[in-house]
XYZ file of C-alpha atoms in Angstrom:
578
model
C -203.346 -32.851 62.445
C -200.175 -33.033 64.530
C -197.780 -35.824 63.574
C -194.983 -36.945 65.846
C -191.342 -36.826 64.826
C -191.163 -40.609 65.330
C -193.752 -41.093 62.569
C -191.981 -38.654 60.253
C -188.602 -40.297 60.770
C -190.184 -43.729 60.405
C -191.622 -42.776 57.002
C -188.396 -41.052 55.923
C -186.179 -43.961 57.024
C -188.465 -46.499 55.348
C -188.370 -44.545 52.093
C -184.591 -44.133 52.213
C -183.887 -47.806 52.872
C -186.508 -48.908 50.342
C -185.031 -46.642 47.674
C -181.557 -47.904 48.497
C -182.486 -51.568 48.095
C -184.580 -50.741 45.036
C -181.582 -48.997 43.523
C -179.431 -52.045 44.242
C -181.987 -54.315 42.601
C -182.332 -52.114 39.512
C -178.572 -51.803 39.254
C -178.130 -55.575 39.407
C -180.939 -56.127 36.956
C -179.969 -53.634 34.274
C -176.327 -52.690 34.802
C -174.588 -55.711 36.276
C -174.299 -57.519 32.942
C -172.827 -54.437 31.258
C -170.438 -53.886 34.143
C -169.381 -57.528 34.052
C -168.654 -57.425 30.315
C -166.740 -54.153 30.591
C -164.717 -55.580 33.456
C -163.884 -58.697 31.472
C -162.887 -56.508 28.522
C -160.555 -54.462 30.692
C -158.949 -57.601 32.088
C -158.571 -59.073 28.610
C -156.904 -55.867 27.338
C -154.512 -55.983 30.269
C -153.514 -59.552 29.395
C -153.082 -58.570 25.746
C -150.485 -56.010 26.818
C -148.855 -58.659 28.981
C -148.833 -61.065 26.024
C -146.595 -58.849 23.908
C -143.854 -58.977 26.542
C -144.147 -62.736 27.014
C -144.149 -63.358 23.273
C -140.924 -61.397 22.885
C -139.245 -63.500 25.585
C -140.704 -67.006 25.117
C -142.243 -67.011 21.655
C -145.842 -66.502 20.551
C -147.027 -70.105 21.047
C -145.447 -70.436 24.518
C -146.939 -67.080 25.591
C -150.377 -68.124 24.327
C -150.255 -71.391 26.209
C -149.095 -69.739 29.475
C -151.856 -67.124 29.469
C -154.435 -69.800 28.738
C -153.276 -71.961 31.650
C -152.977 -69.038 34.086
C -156.023 -66.956 33.128
C -158.136 -69.171 30.834
C -158.015 -66.808 27.896
C -157.312 -67.641 24.238
C -154.787 -65.330 22.693
C -152.426 -65.410 19.740
C -150.538 -63.144 17.359
C -151.560 -62.735 13.679
C -149.784 -61.287 10.683
C -151.260 -58.585 8.436
C -153.327 -61.216 6.523
C -154.814 -62.806 9.637
C -152.521 -65.852 9.772
C -151.114 -67.112 13.064
C -147.556 -65.895 13.513
C -144.704 -68.365 13.840
C -146.480 -71.735 13.735
C -143.809 -74.202 14.862
C -145.756 -77.277 15.915
C -148.443 -77.803 13.266
C -147.504 -77.312 9.579
C -146.321 -78.972 6.335
C -143.742 -77.900 3.787
C -144.339 -78.372 0.014
C -141.738 -78.147 -2.741
C -143.437 -76.678 -5.796
C -142.907 -78.249 -9.247
C -141.731 -74.996 -10.697
C -138.476 -74.225 -8.940
C -138.907 -70.531 -9.583
C -142.018 -70.605 -7.433
C -139.985 -71.774 -4.417
C -141.382 -73.733 -1.467
C -144.575 -73.252 0.615
C -144.752 -73.574 4.432
C -148.461 -74.134 5.184
C -149.836 -73.825 8.800
C -152.427 -76.583 9.128
C -154.660 -74.957 11.753
C -156.520 -73.248 8.850
C -157.764 -76.652 7.754
C -159.031 -77.788 11.157
C -162.778 -78.066 11.163
C -165.666 -79.658 9.345
C -164.754 -82.028 6.460
C -161.013 -81.669 7.216
C -160.073 -82.743 10.719
C -160.346 -86.459 9.990
C -157.954 -86.425 7.023
C -155.241 -84.021 8.143
C -153.035 -86.786 9.453
C -153.305 -88.707 6.121
C -150.868 -86.276 4.543
C -147.467 -87.926 4.231
C -144.041 -86.923 3.051
C -143.750 -87.656 -0.657
C -147.442 -87.103 -1.453
C -148.145 -85.232 -4.670
C -150.474 -82.323 -3.939
C -152.408 -79.650 -5.811
C -152.759 -76.386 -3.855
C -155.379 -73.628 -4.414
C -154.296 -70.217 -3.068
C -155.433 -66.641 -2.753
C -152.702 -64.370 -4.027
C -152.234 -60.923 -2.531
C -149.207 -59.034 -3.797
C -146.354 -61.486 -3.079
C -148.253 -63.557 -0.539
C -149.941 -66.939 -1.252
C -152.631 -68.050 1.174
C -153.556 -71.761 0.663
C -157.200 -72.691 1.155
C -157.361 -76.139 -0.556
C -154.873 -79.047 -0.618
C -155.676 -82.069 -2.789
C -153.829 -85.417 -3.016
C -154.603 -88.363 -5.232
C -156.749 -89.947 -2.539
C -157.979 -87.162 -0.270
C -157.937 -83.463 0.390
C -158.405 -80.750 3.026
C -160.101 -77.379 2.589
C -160.555 -74.084 4.421
C -164.305 -73.723 3.887
C -164.405 -70.144 5.176
C -162.432 -68.985 2.146
C -163.530 -71.643 -0.377
C -167.255 -71.078 0.027
C -166.853 -67.309 -0.475
C -164.795 -67.749 -3.643
C -166.615 -70.644 -5.383
C -169.942 -72.377 -5.508
C -173.534 -71.220 -5.212
C -172.787 -69.141 -2.060
C -169.878 -67.209 -3.518
C -169.615 -63.652 -2.202
C -169.069 -60.800 -4.662
C -167.060 -58.982 -1.996
C -164.217 -61.388 -2.807
C -164.296 -61.012 -6.596
C -161.316 -58.697 -6.467
C -159.088 -61.459 -5.078
C -156.848 -63.340 -7.477
C -156.321 -67.065 -7.042
C -153.592 -69.486 -8.044
C -153.047 -73.211 -8.585
C -149.772 -74.863 -7.610
C -148.441 -78.412 -7.807
C -145.771 -79.870 -5.613
C -144.536 -82.592 -3.305
C -144.841 -82.735 0.516
C -141.317 -82.608 1.877
C -141.998 -82.189 5.601
C -144.887 -82.671 8.060
C -144.962 -81.447 11.682
C -147.945 -83.020 13.441
C -148.531 -84.185 17.062
C -148.366 -87.934 17.522
C -152.062 -88.028 18.318
C -154.848 -85.572 17.513
C -155.572 -84.884 21.160
C -151.959 -83.741 21.609
C -152.448 -80.751 19.352
C -151.079 -77.823 21.333
C -152.889 -74.613 22.124
C -154.475 -72.840 20.366
C -154.849 -75.300 17.436
C -157.079 -77.706 19.338
C -159.744 -75.034 20.061
C -162.241 -75.249 17.185
C -164.317 -72.248 18.211
C -161.260 -70.063 18.705
C -159.950 -71.154 15.292
C -163.357 -70.454 13.792
C -163.211 -66.867 15.079
C -159.682 -66.529 13.685
C -160.848 -67.706 10.253
C -163.830 -65.346 10.318
C -161.483 -62.455 11.068
C -159.105 -63.572 8.322
C -161.934 -63.754 5.799
C -162.969 -60.251 6.784
C -159.460 -58.963 6.205
C -159.339 -60.607 2.752
C -162.584 -58.894 1.807
C -161.114 -55.497 2.730
C -157.472 -55.752 1.866
C -157.435 -52.084 0.978
C -158.773 -51.120 4.427
C -156.876 -52.973 7.152
C -158.021 -52.685 10.773
C -156.744 -49.442 12.292
C -158.263 -49.491 15.780
C -159.010 -52.024 18.489
C -162.168 -53.929 17.687
C -164.425 -55.766 20.125
C -166.822 -58.566 19.174
C -169.198 -60.918 20.912
C -169.725 -64.508 19.811
C -172.036 -67.286 20.952
C -171.373 -71.034 20.882
C -173.667 -73.635 22.475
C -175.482 -70.905 24.455
C -172.144 -69.721 25.862
C -171.051 -66.174 25.106
C -167.511 -65.048 24.368
C -165.774 -61.707 24.202
C -163.290 -61.178 21.335
C -160.844 -58.264 21.154
C -158.579 -57.603 18.155
C -155.827 -55.048 18.596
C -153.591 -53.816 15.727
C -149.844 -53.720 16.510
C -146.789 -52.682 14.525
C -143.468 -54.452 15.075
C -140.355 -53.804 13.057
C -142.412 -51.871 10.498
C -144.793 -54.835 9.956
C -148.483 -54.663 10.816
C -149.973 -57.444 12.889
C -152.791 -58.166 15.285
C -153.246 -59.483 18.799
C -156.313 -61.702 18.729
C -157.758 -62.578 22.172
C -160.928 -64.271 23.361
C -162.414 -64.967 26.772
C -165.599 -66.640 27.857
C -168.383 -64.681 29.492
C -170.085 -66.602 32.262
C -173.800 -67.057 31.611
C -174.853 -64.020 33.616
C -178.117 -63.803 31.693
C -179.299 -67.029 33.291
C -178.188 -65.813 36.716
C -179.991 -62.503 36.199
C -183.151 -64.331 35.109
C -183.053 -66.419 38.294
C -182.443 -63.269 40.333
C -185.494 -61.640 38.753
C -187.601 -64.587 39.871
C -186.075 -64.283 43.331
C -186.639 -60.517 43.575
C -190.315 -60.672 44.791
C -189.311 -62.824 47.770
C -186.155 -60.805 48.322
C -187.889 -57.428 48.268
C -190.763 -58.740 50.380
C -188.371 -59.812 53.105
C -186.316 -56.630 52.722
C -189.451 -54.481 52.992
C -190.456 -56.140 56.264
C -186.895 -55.828 57.519
C -186.802 -52.153 56.533
C -190.082 -51.435 58.350
C -188.803 -53.009 61.575
C -185.398 -51.371 61.223
C -186.939 -47.972 60.431
C -189.274 -48.199 63.429
C -186.464 -49.118 65.831
C -184.120 -46.535 64.332
C -186.713 -43.736 64.418
C -187.650 -44.547 68.025
C -183.989 -44.572 69.037
C -183.232 -41.353 67.165
C -186.341 -39.529 68.378
C -186.104 -40.590 72.026
C -183.740 -37.786 73.127
C -185.744 -35.217 71.137
C -188.980 -36.370 72.780
C -187.318 -36.007 76.180
C -186.036 -32.563 75.195
C -189.530 -31.541 74.092
C -191.076 -32.795 77.338
C -188.484 -31.145 79.593
C -188.578 -27.826 77.698
C -192.369 -27.902 78.070
C -191.902 -28.235 81.827
C -189.383 -25.388 81.763
C -191.925 -23.250 79.886
C -194.323 -23.919 82.783
C -191.566 -22.904 85.247
C -191.063 -26.479 86.460
C -187.312 -27.007 86.855
C -187.293 -30.181 88.938
C -186.412 -32.673 86.195
C -183.175 -32.606 84.170
C -182.322 -34.169 80.824
C -180.044 -37.236 80.894
C -176.788 -36.687 78.970
C -175.872 -40.063 77.439
C -173.591 -38.986 74.569
C -171.008 -36.407 73.603
C -172.521 -35.552 70.214
C -174.736 -32.577 69.300
C -177.766 -34.142 71.036
C -175.752 -34.603 74.248
C -174.452 -31.039 74.039
C -177.990 -29.758 73.440
C -179.248 -31.670 76.487
C -176.422 -30.273 78.622
C -177.106 -26.741 77.382
C -180.814 -27.093 78.177
C -179.935 -28.328 81.683
C -177.607 -25.358 82.169
C -180.250 -22.990 80.839
C -182.858 -24.531 83.159
C -180.579 -24.135 86.171
C -179.789 -20.531 85.285
C -183.439 -19.643 84.705
C -184.356 -21.294 88.013
C -181.598 -19.373 89.789
C -182.648 -16.067 88.240
C -186.314 -16.699 89.005
C -185.476 -17.547 92.616
C -183.350 -14.413 92.816
C -186.214 -12.401 91.289
C -188.631 -13.846 93.842
C -186.243 -12.908 96.603
C -185.909 -9.418 95.157
C -189.700 -9.130 94.918
C -190.068 -10.354 98.478
C -187.496 -7.808 99.595
C -189.293 -5.110 97.639
C -192.580 -6.085 99.273
C -190.849 -6.139 102.622
C -189.431 -2.658 101.993
C -192.845 -1.437 100.935
C -194.420 -2.901 104.087
C -191.623 -1.388 106.150
C -192.310 2.029 104.626
C -196.006 1.712 105.310
C -195.385 0.545 108.863
C -192.886 3.328 109.377
C -195.306 5.976 108.161
C -198.192 4.499 110.139
C -196.044 4.123 113.255
C -194.617 7.616 113.045
C -198.055 9.088 112.416
C -199.476 7.229 115.409
C -196.619 7.757 117.815
C -196.136 11.456 117.062
C -199.720 12.319 117.830
C -199.256 12.203 121.603
C -196.046 14.311 121.888
C -197.389 16.795 119.374
C -200.631 17.094 121.310
C -198.678 17.613 124.554
C -196.475 20.273 122.952
C -199.511 21.995 121.434
C -201.232 22.125 124.812
C -198.125 23.517 126.539
C -197.707 26.173 123.864
C -201.366 27.175 124.161
C -201.026 27.523 127.940
C -197.853 29.589 127.587
C -199.384 31.717 124.823
C -202.547 32.448 126.792
C -200.555 33.351 129.919
C -202.218 30.683 132.026
C -200.222 29.337 135.006
C -197.361 31.757 134.614
C -195.695 30.334 137.691
C -195.443 26.893 135.997
C -193.784 28.227 132.877
C -190.566 26.272 133.527
C -192.588 23.084 134.022
C -194.285 23.385 130.627
C -191.024 24.254 128.884
C -189.401 21.158 130.413
C -192.384 19.071 129.358
C -192.001 20.228 125.755
C -188.256 19.520 125.882
C -188.932 15.987 127.133
C -191.400 15.372 124.324
C -188.917 16.703 121.768
C -186.257 14.292 123.108
C -188.749 11.464 122.993
C -189.744 12.322 119.405
C -186.079 12.429 118.402
C -185.446 9.010 119.938
C -188.595 7.652 118.284
C -187.584 8.826 114.823
C -184.026 7.464 115.232
C -185.325 4.092 116.404
C -187.872 3.886 113.596
C -185.235 4.678 110.995
C -182.938 2.025 112.464
C -185.774 -0.505 112.549
C -186.648 0.232 108.918
C -182.987 -0.206 107.973
C -182.722 -3.555 109.764
C -185.969 -4.860 108.231
C -185.143 -3.724 104.676
C -183.153 -6.897 103.909
C -180.398 -4.876 102.270
C -178.383 -4.127 105.386
C -175.539 -6.565 106.172
C -173.623 -5.912 109.421
C -169.874 -6.549 109.457
C -169.094 -9.432 111.788
C -165.949 -9.534 113.917
C -164.870 -11.271 117.116
C -165.217 -9.300 120.368
C -165.303 -9.969 124.134
C -168.934 -10.273 125.182
C -168.189 -9.894 128.911
C -166.565 -6.494 128.349
C -169.467 -5.361 126.124
C -171.947 -6.291 128.911
C -169.839 -4.417 131.494
C -169.833 -1.285 129.316
C -173.645 -1.396 128.910
C -174.140 -1.839 132.650
C -171.853 1.142 133.299
C -173.930 3.333 130.935
C -177.193 2.366 132.682
C -175.815 2.490 136.236
C -177.661 5.723 137.047
C -181.066 4.237 136.154
C -180.278 1.120 138.206
C -179.296 3.219 141.220
C -182.428 5.413 140.952
C -184.576 2.321 141.540
C -182.131 0.794 144.035
C -181.996 -2.403 141.995
C -179.602 -5.266 142.670
C -177.523 -6.102 139.543
C -175.665 -9.420 139.548
C -173.201 -10.286 136.769
C -172.331 -13.951 136.204
C -169.866 -13.541 133.369
C -167.132 -15.699 131.855
C -164.591 -14.496 129.301
C -165.883 -15.394 125.844
C -164.796 -14.204 122.399
C -167.943 -14.220 120.267
C -168.498 -13.317 116.589
C -170.881 -10.492 115.733
C -171.279 -6.758 115.359
C -170.222 -5.360 118.698
C -172.181 -2.114 118.419
C -175.447 -3.841 117.450
C -175.089 -6.562 120.106
C -174.402 -3.853 122.695
C -177.641 -2.188 121.581
C -179.514 -5.487 122.064
C -178.078 -5.842 125.571
C -178.990 -2.185 126.271
C -182.586 -2.705 125.101
C -182.978 -5.939 127.103
C -181.441 -4.362 130.223
C -183.491 -1.125 129.851
C -186.610 -3.233 129.463
C -185.670 -5.181 132.630
C -185.020 -1.930 134.596
C -188.383 -0.498 133.527
C -190.300 -3.606 134.616
C -188.472 -4.374 137.862
C -189.894 -2.955 141.089
C -187.639 -0.998 143.424
C -185.323 -3.061 145.529
C -185.622 -6.183 143.308
C -182.802 -7.947 141.422
C -181.537 -8.225 137.864
C -179.135 -11.033 136.889
C -176.990 -11.021 133.718
C -175.417 -14.376 132.869
C -173.013 -15.630 130.165
C -172.985 -19.413 129.746
C -170.558 -21.469 127.659
C -172.577 -23.794 125.373
C -169.626 -25.219 123.464
C -169.809 -23.627 120.018
C -172.062 -20.816 121.241
C -172.296 -18.504 124.227
C -175.729 -17.833 125.725
C -176.389 -14.353 127.168
C -179.438 -14.000 129.413
C -180.904 -10.999 131.337
C -183.336 -12.040 134.072
C -185.340 -9.664 136.252
C -187.658 -10.230 139.182
C -191.222 -9.133 138.662
C -194.575 -10.019 137.200
C -194.451 -12.779 134.553
C -195.512 -12.110 130.966
C -198.859 -13.476 129.875
C -199.059 -15.888 126.972
C -200.754 -13.278 124.784
C -198.019 -10.720 125.543
C -195.259 -13.277 124.803
C -196.650 -13.766 121.316
C -196.704 -10.027 120.561
C -193.868 -8.696 122.654
C -191.500 -8.477 119.680
C -193.960 -6.415 117.596
C -193.149 -2.759 117.134
C -195.088 -0.238 119.261
C -196.561 -3.074 121.286
C -196.664 -2.486 125.011
C -198.197 -4.751 127.546
C -200.897 -3.073 129.619
C -198.731 -3.253 132.713
C -195.993 -1.372 130.944
C -197.907 1.412 129.193
C -197.310 3.811 132.018
C -193.586 3.605 131.539
C -191.636 5.841 129.200
C -190.425 4.308 125.972
C -190.972 4.183 122.260
C -192.221 0.605 122.060
C -189.486 -0.229 119.534
C -186.678 -1.552 121.745
C -187.564 -5.240 121.557
C -188.455 -5.002 117.851
C -185.050 -3.507 117.133
C -183.377 -6.207 119.261
C -185.270 -8.897 117.350
C -184.169 -7.547 113.931
C -180.549 -7.256 115.068
C -180.507 -10.836 116.371
C -182.093 -12.137 113.173
C -179.413 -10.326 111.181
C -176.929 -12.372 113.246
C -179.023 -15.541 112.683
C -178.968 -15.937 116.437
C -181.273 -18.007 118.614
C -183.253 -15.720 120.990
C -186.374 -15.739 123.116
C -188.196 -14.814 126.306
C -189.334 -17.102 129.099
C -191.017 -16.753 132.499
C -188.997 -17.885 135.514
C -190.085 -18.814 139.017
C -190.036 -15.153 140.141
C -189.733 -13.085 136.967
C -188.860 -12.943 133.275
C -185.704 -13.941 131.349
C -184.631 -12.643 127.909
C -181.819 -14.561 126.203
C -179.890 -14.973 122.966
C -176.885 -16.975 121.735
C -173.880 -16.017 119.618
C -171.237 -18.246 117.977
C -167.901 -18.491 119.771
C -164.742 -17.784 117.807
C -162.926 -21.133 117.233
């Protein structure tokens, strides 16, 4: 079953657009969340690199606060044990009882959280305290501070070291107990004034979790950047920890950023997809139909026009509306159509000429065969008489008769060859300006003897005119017309030759007194070998007017014959040289 190109393109376009939108939907559904998280990670890593420069210039706490305000990310710098570096705004100092043990500077962010946040500000200068620590090499990491009336604890460390939930992974850690007196406290005036990042419980929680992990693996510190994901109140966060070495000391850049709840958005999008794809599918069908019709329209026109060309119908051309390949193809088809039409027309003309030549050959052979019968019969009779010795006294008469027939046969053959040449369609005479009045005078001079034999009156009404044509052929036309007039004019009657100025043409007419031509003869007078009954007694080949006709048609001249009040007039017109 034949299917149109519109249908094929419609199906193809529908499939392409449908696959495209389906790909977009699948990509959003399955890859958008991953892309979003990777993008956030890249941005966070970029800010971590920026943080190192800011921290060197402004200090770690100032750099952390600036990046949080500008980009809403939590970031800080940790030492090799996971403690925040350079805590200047939130700490206490304790003078230990044993002077050899020195003093402790304790950052208080480690004690923010459950069971501790309400009592932090109860610590005062002069309070006696008992401090529990984790000891690693020369470092003491406090995790419990107890006064006479209250205490604060870092539960992340305490719960893993003591109690029913103690973790064996921390058994290798050594602990210490120290007593001392609080000598200095650096706290904000109010709890809500705690500066970044110490007022962010979830951020601090992630810091403590990382610190606890480091304490569990003190022999295997973090060597490569680590990425984590955390969830708090259905909100997801991205955490990146990057090891850094400064001045020979190992540290960490700890950064966290929130991930927008894309899961919820994706879930809503999934519910929206049936409506979305339904509308898109209808839109794609309409768009594909319009697009396929628009794209196929020139090809349908090309198919229709080429079908007409195949049936040799070249009347209609393709419209060229663009300069692309389709427009060029249309123009090429139009050019091809025009060339084929031209060549076919030329071939028809050549075939017509060939047929005309073939007809001319047949007519020539038929005419020669017919016209030579009579002179040959006359010559045969004369030869028989001379051979048999009959009418010896008239020998000269029969010899002259044969000579006349030979001359007539020669003239007949020459005229027939000329007629065949003129009718072949291949002969093109060379046109040139000449004086028609002088050409007429020369023809009259050559036929003067015949005019005088019949005592005819010849009147010339000439005017000087320079016409365009082949002088020799036009002279032959005038000779044939004038010879025809002499043959059909009775003795003592008149012949008038006139040249009239018609503006752009000159009309030449030869009028003779005599019997008018019948209507039947006027229709056939230009045919070769045709002689009117009244003229059959006269000598001639019957080709003079046919030759004149072919010559005049080669000149594309207007010609004709008409009866006058007392005779017949032959005429023709030639263009005048400007």
